[in-house]
Amino acid sequence: MLPLIAWAHFDLPGSFHLQIDIHCELRIGEVIYSPDPNRPADIAADPRAEQVARDFLRTADLLMVADVDATITTMRDRDENWAQSEDGTAVPFGYGTDNYNADVDVEYNMAVKQAIQVAVTDHVEAMGIPSTGLGYQSQEQCTGADQ
């Protein structure tokens, strides 16, 4: 397993456990603001989103504010999850299909990262700032169990 990257600009380690005695450390870094300059005129963007997100990531207990259970429910919604098959047709990708990885640890791991993204976006937008163009990079390292 590769060592965690030492982020140059921002480093926020957080950790969580999966159900089979695996400990994961998640680092979030490189918060960026980069909206598409060709976006439709009615899609607002604001460079303050980057600093508000950084402040939130530094001060919030992310695993407390991220609603992982709600994110899993959303991930399992078959009507909103679609994939493109090799022939170009849309196929369901939701919970209960062959295309969905329902392994509890895989699902939970994915949900943690998505729930943090939702928490950041919700916080920025609650401050009256559009989250358009806001993003970050993350890296995780999981240890334990048989790897």
PDB file of C-alpha atoms in Angstrom:
ATOM      1  CA  MET A   1       0.000   0.000   0.000  1.00  0.00           C
ATOM      2  CA  LEU A   2       1.298   3.458  -0.853  1.00  0.00           C
ATOM      3  CA  PRO A   3       1.987   5.955   1.927  1.00  0.00           C
ATOM      4  CA  LEU A   4      -0.445   8.822   2.331  1.00  0.00           C
ATOM      5  CA  ILE A   5       0.429  11.947   0.396  1.00  0.00           C
ATOM      6  CA  ALA A   6       1.611  14.899   2.460  1.00  0.00           C
ATOM      7  CA  TRP A   7      -0.619  17.599   0.995  1.00  0.00           C
ATOM      8  CA  ALA A   8       1.181  20.821   0.242  1.00  0.00           C
ATOM      9  CA  HIS A   9      -1.652  23.227   0.979  1.00  0.00           C
ATOM     10  CA  PHE A  10      -4.145  21.571   3.260  1.00  0.00           C
ATOM     11  CA  ASP A  11      -4.199  18.476   5.383  1.00  0.00           C
ATOM     12  CA  LEU A  12      -7.113  17.163   7.392  1.00  0.00           C
ATOM     13  CA  PRO A  13      -6.820  13.582   8.522  1.00  0.00           C
ATOM     14  CA  GLY A  14      -9.969  11.823   9.586  1.00  0.00           C
ATOM     15  CA  SER A  15     -10.417   8.177  10.308  1.00  0.00           C
ATOM     16  CA  PHE A  16     -13.208   5.638  10.411  1.00  0.00           C
ATOM     17  CA  HIS A  17     -13.592   1.906  10.844  1.00  0.00           C
ATOM     18  CA  LEU A  18     -15.245  -0.548   8.528  1.00  0.00           C
ATOM     19  CA  GLN A  19     -17.160  -3.522   9.872  1.00  0.00           C
ATOM     20  CA  ILE A  20     -14.428  -6.120   9.384  1.00  0.00           C
ATOM     21  CA  ASP A  21     -11.758  -4.540  11.606  1.00  0.00           C
ATOM     22  CA  ILE A  22     -10.344  -2.317   8.930  1.00  0.00           C
ATOM     23  CA  HIS A  23      -9.213   1.148  10.004  1.00  0.00           C
ATOM     24  CA  CYS A  24      -9.218   3.799   7.285  1.00  0.00           C
ATOM     25  CA  GLU A  25      -7.545   7.176   7.360  1.00  0.00           C
ATOM     26  CA  LEU A  26      -8.936   9.744   4.970  1.00  0.00           C
ATOM     27  CA  ARG A  27      -7.014  12.869   4.056  1.00  0.00           C
ATOM     28  CA  ILE A  28      -8.692  15.711   2.276  1.00  0.00           C
ATOM     29  CA  GLY A  29      -6.543  18.235   0.494  1.00  0.00           C
ATOM     30  CA  GLU A  30      -6.158  20.592  -2.400  1.00  0.00           C
ATOM     31  CA  VAL A  31      -9.472  22.391  -1.979  1.00  0.00           C
ATOM     32  CA  ILE A  32     -10.049  24.113  -5.300  1.00  0.00           C
ATOM     33  CA  TYR A  33     -12.413  26.584  -6.879  1.00  0.00           C
ATOM     34  CA  SER A  34     -12.554  26.124 -10.625  1.00  0.00           C
ATOM     35  CA  PRO A  35     -15.961  26.733 -12.178  1.00  0.00           C
ATOM     36  CA  ASP A  36     -16.486  26.136 -15.878  1.00  0.00           C
ATOM     37  CA  PRO A  37     -16.163  29.558 -17.536  1.00  0.00           C
ATOM     38  CA  ASN A  38     -18.644  28.391 -20.192  1.00  0.00           C
ATOM     39  CA  ARG A  39     -21.365  27.421 -17.710  1.00  0.00           C
ATOM     40  CA  PRO A  40     -24.874  28.769 -18.366  1.00  0.00           C
ATOM     41  CA  ALA A  41     -25.380  32.378 -17.269  1.00  0.00           C
ATOM     42  CA  ASP A  42     -27.945  31.371 -14.633  1.00  0.00           C
ATOM     43  CA  ILE A  43     -25.456  29.097 -12.816  1.00  0.00           C
ATOM     44  CA  ALA A  44     -23.812  31.296 -10.190  1.00  0.00           C
ATOM     45  CA  ALA A  45     -20.308  30.742  -8.857  1.00  0.00           C
ATOM     46  CA  ASP A  46     -18.426  32.535  -6.100  1.00  0.00           C
ATOM     47  CA  PRO A  47     -14.707  32.250  -5.270  1.00  0.00           C
ATOM     48  CA  ARG A  48     -15.528  32.609  -1.544  1.00  0.00           C
ATOM     49  CA  ALA A  49     -16.724  28.983  -1.694  1.00  0.00           C
ATOM     50  CA  GLU A  50     -13.117  27.753  -1.507  1.00  0.00           C
ATOM     51  CA  GLN A  51     -12.291  29.528   1.764  1.00  0.00           C
ATOM     52  CA  VAL A  52     -15.640  28.676   3.360  1.00  0.00           C
ATOM     53  CA  ALA A  53     -15.088  25.009   2.486  1.00  0.00           C
ATOM     54  CA  ARG A  54     -11.526  25.106   3.858  1.00  0.00           C
ATOM     55  CA  ASP A  55     -12.712  26.652   7.120  1.00  0.00           C
ATOM     56  CA  PHE A  56     -15.464  24.054   7.453  1.00  0.00           C
ATOM     57  CA  LEU A  57     -13.084  21.168   6.749  1.00  0.00           C
ATOM     58  CA  ARG A  58     -10.642  22.479   9.363  1.00  0.00           C
ATOM     59  CA  THR A  59     -13.207  22.978  12.118  1.00  0.00           C
ATOM     60  CA  ALA A  60     -16.036  20.467  11.640  1.00  0.00           C
ATOM     61  CA  ASP A  61     -16.046  16.954  13.012  1.00  0.00           C
ATOM     62  CA  LEU A  62     -16.671  15.530   9.556  1.00  0.00           C
ATOM     63  CA  LEU A  63     -17.693  12.072  10.628  1.00  0.00           C
ATOM     64  CA  MET A  64     -20.261  13.598  12.975  1.00  0.00           C
ATOM     65  CA  VAL A  65     -21.805  15.998  10.434  1.00  0.00           C
ATOM     66  CA  ALA A  66     -21.656  13.664   7.432  1.00  0.00           C
ATOM     67  CA  ASP A  67     -24.874  11.657   7.224  1.00  0.00           C
ATOM     68  CA  VAL A  68     -23.481   8.335   6.047  1.00  0.00           C
ATOM     69  CA  ASP A  69     -26.745   6.422   6.564  1.00  0.00           C
ATOM     70  CA  ALA A  70     -28.693   8.882   4.402  1.00  0.00           C
ATOM     71  CA  THR A  71     -25.990   8.657   1.756  1.00  0.00           C
ATOM     72  CA  ILE A  72     -26.254   4.858   1.692  1.00  0.00           C
ATOM     73  CA  THR A  73     -30.015   5.205   1.237  1.00  0.00           C
ATOM     74  CA  THR A  74     -29.421   7.573  -1.677  1.00  0.00           C
ATOM     75  CA  MET A  75     -26.810   5.264  -3.187  1.00  0.00           C
ATOM     76  CA  ARG A  76     -29.327   2.429  -3.075  1.00  0.00           C
ATOM     77  CA  ASP A  77     -31.975   4.365  -4.991  1.00  0.00           C
ATOM     78  CA  ARG A  78     -32.219   2.402  -8.238  1.00  0.00           C
ATOM     79  CA  ASP A  79     -34.063   5.156 -10.091  1.00  0.00           C
ATOM     80  CA  GLU A  80     -31.148   7.598  -9.805  1.00  0.00           C
ATOM     81  CA  ASN A  81     -28.263   5.267 -10.610  1.00  0.00           C
ATOM     82  CA  TRP A  82     -27.592   4.280 -14.201  1.00  0.00           C
ATOM     83  CA  ALA A  83     -24.598   3.014 -16.129  1.00  0.00           C
ATOM     84  CA  GLN A  84     -23.918   2.760 -19.823  1.00  0.00           C
ATOM     85  CA  SER A  85     -23.523  -0.736 -21.212  1.00  0.00           C
ATOM     86  CA  GLU A  86     -21.024  -1.634 -23.914  1.00  0.00           C
ATOM     87  CA  ASP A  87     -23.690  -1.170 -26.595  1.00  0.00           C
ATOM     88  CA  GLY A  88     -24.507   2.328 -25.300  1.00  0.00           C
ATOM     89  CA  THR A  89     -27.835   1.575 -23.664  1.00  0.00           C
ATOM     90  CA  ALA A  90     -28.636   2.716 -20.135  1.00  0.00           C
ATOM     91  CA  VAL A  91     -28.767  -0.051 -17.535  1.00  0.00           C
ATOM     92  CA  PRO A  92     -29.747   0.227 -13.864  1.00  0.00           C
ATOM     93  CA  PHE A  93     -26.766   0.539 -11.553  1.00  0.00           C
ATOM     94  CA  GLY A  94     -28.568   0.749  -8.239  1.00  0.00           C
ATOM     95  CA  TYR A  95     -28.816  -1.434  -5.186  1.00  0.00           C
ATOM     96  CA  GLY A  96     -30.046  -4.900  -6.015  1.00  0.00           C
ATOM     97  CA  THR A  97     -28.620  -4.974  -9.535  1.00  0.00           C
ATOM     98  CA  ASP A  98     -25.575  -6.910 -10.732  1.00  0.00           C
ATOM     99  CA  ASN A  99     -23.785  -3.582 -11.274  1.00  0.00           C
ATOM    100  CA  TYR A 100     -23.879  -2.463  -7.641  1.00  0.00           C
ATOM    101  CA  ASN A 101     -21.195  -3.558  -5.176  1.00  0.00           C
ATOM    102  CA  ALA A 102     -23.279  -4.249  -2.071  1.00  0.00           C
ATOM    103  CA  ASP A 103     -20.352  -5.405   0.063  1.00  0.00           C
ATOM    104  CA  VAL A 104     -21.038  -3.559   3.331  1.00  0.00           C
ATOM    105  CA  ASP A 105     -17.503  -2.264   3.689  1.00  0.00           C
ATOM    106  CA  VAL A 106     -17.194  -1.109   0.088  1.00  0.00           C
ATOM    107  CA  GLU A 107     -20.589   0.571   0.281  1.00  0.00           C
ATOM    108  CA  TYR A 108     -19.818   2.239   3.627  1.00  0.00           C
ATOM    109  CA  ASN A 109     -16.406   3.437   2.453  1.00  0.00           C
ATOM    110  CA  MET A 110     -17.939   5.028  -0.643  1.00  0.00           C
ATOM    111  CA  ALA A 111     -20.736   6.535   1.441  1.00  0.00           C
ATOM    112  CA  VAL A 112     -18.331   8.184   3.912  1.00  0.00           C
ATOM    113  CA  LYS A 113     -16.576  10.070   1.119  1.00  0.00           C
ATOM    114  CA  GLN A 114     -19.838  11.056  -0.570  1.00  0.00           C
ATOM    115  CA  ALA A 115     -21.415  12.144   2.736  1.00  0.00           C
ATOM    116  CA  ILE A 116     -18.449  14.413   3.472  1.00  0.00           C
ATOM    117  CA  GLN A 117     -18.815  15.997   0.029  1.00  0.00           C
ATOM    118  CA  VAL A 118     -22.521  16.585   0.687  1.00  0.00           C
ATOM    119  CA  ALA A 119     -21.775  18.081   4.128  1.00  0.00           C
ATOM    120  CA  VAL A 120     -19.242  20.502   2.629  1.00  0.00           C
ATOM    121  CA  THR A 121     -21.579  21.513  -0.184  1.00  0.00           C
ATOM    122  CA  ASP A 122     -24.528  21.942   2.191  1.00  0.00           C
ATOM    123  CA  HIS A 123     -22.432  24.113   4.525  1.00  0.00           C
ATOM    124  CA  VAL A 124     -21.195  26.371   1.731  1.00  0.00           C
ATOM    125  CA  GLU A 125     -24.691  26.793   0.316  1.00  0.00           C
ATOM    126  CA  ALA A 126     -26.144  27.413   3.805  1.00  0.00           C
ATOM    127  CA  MET A 127     -23.789  30.397   3.990  1.00  0.00           C
ATOM    128  CA  GLY A 128     -25.505  31.777   0.872  1.00  0.00           C
ATOM    129  CA  ILE A 129     -22.580  30.943  -1.406  1.00  0.00           C
ATOM    130  CA  PRO A 130     -23.028  28.748  -4.486  1.00  0.00           C
ATOM    131  CA  SER A 131     -20.839  25.644  -4.527  1.00  0.00           C
ATOM    132  CA  THR A 132     -20.402  25.641  -8.296  1.00  0.00           C
ATOM    133  CA  GLY A 133     -16.786  24.861  -9.181  1.00  0.00           C
ATOM    134  CA  LEU A 134     -15.853  23.744  -5.678  1.00  0.00           C
ATOM    135  CA  GLY A 135     -13.918  20.533  -5.272  1.00  0.00           C
ATOM    136  CA  TYR A 136     -11.134  18.802  -3.428  1.00  0.00           C
ATOM    137  CA  GLN A 137      -8.889  15.816  -3.660  1.00  0.00           C
ATOM    138  CA  SER A 138      -8.754  13.043  -1.118  1.00  0.00           C
ATOM    139  CA  GLN A 139      -6.721   9.978  -0.397  1.00  0.00           C
ATOM    140  CA  GLU A 140      -7.345   7.090   1.937  1.00  0.00           C
ATOM    141  CA  GLN A 141      -5.319   4.332   3.436  1.00  0.00           C
ATOM    142  CA  CYS A 142      -6.976   1.356   5.088  1.00  0.00           C
ATOM    143  CA  THR A 143      -5.159  -1.121   7.319  1.00  0.00           C
ATOM    144  CA  GLY A 144      -6.181  -4.271   9.111  1.00  0.00           C
ATOM    145  CA  ALA A 145      -7.814  -7.578   8.236  1.00  0.00           C
ATOM    146  CA  ASP A 146      -6.202  -9.601   5.458  1.00  0.00           C
ATOM    147  CA  GLN A 147      -4.923  -7.333   2.735  1.00  0.00           C
TER     148      GLN A 147
END
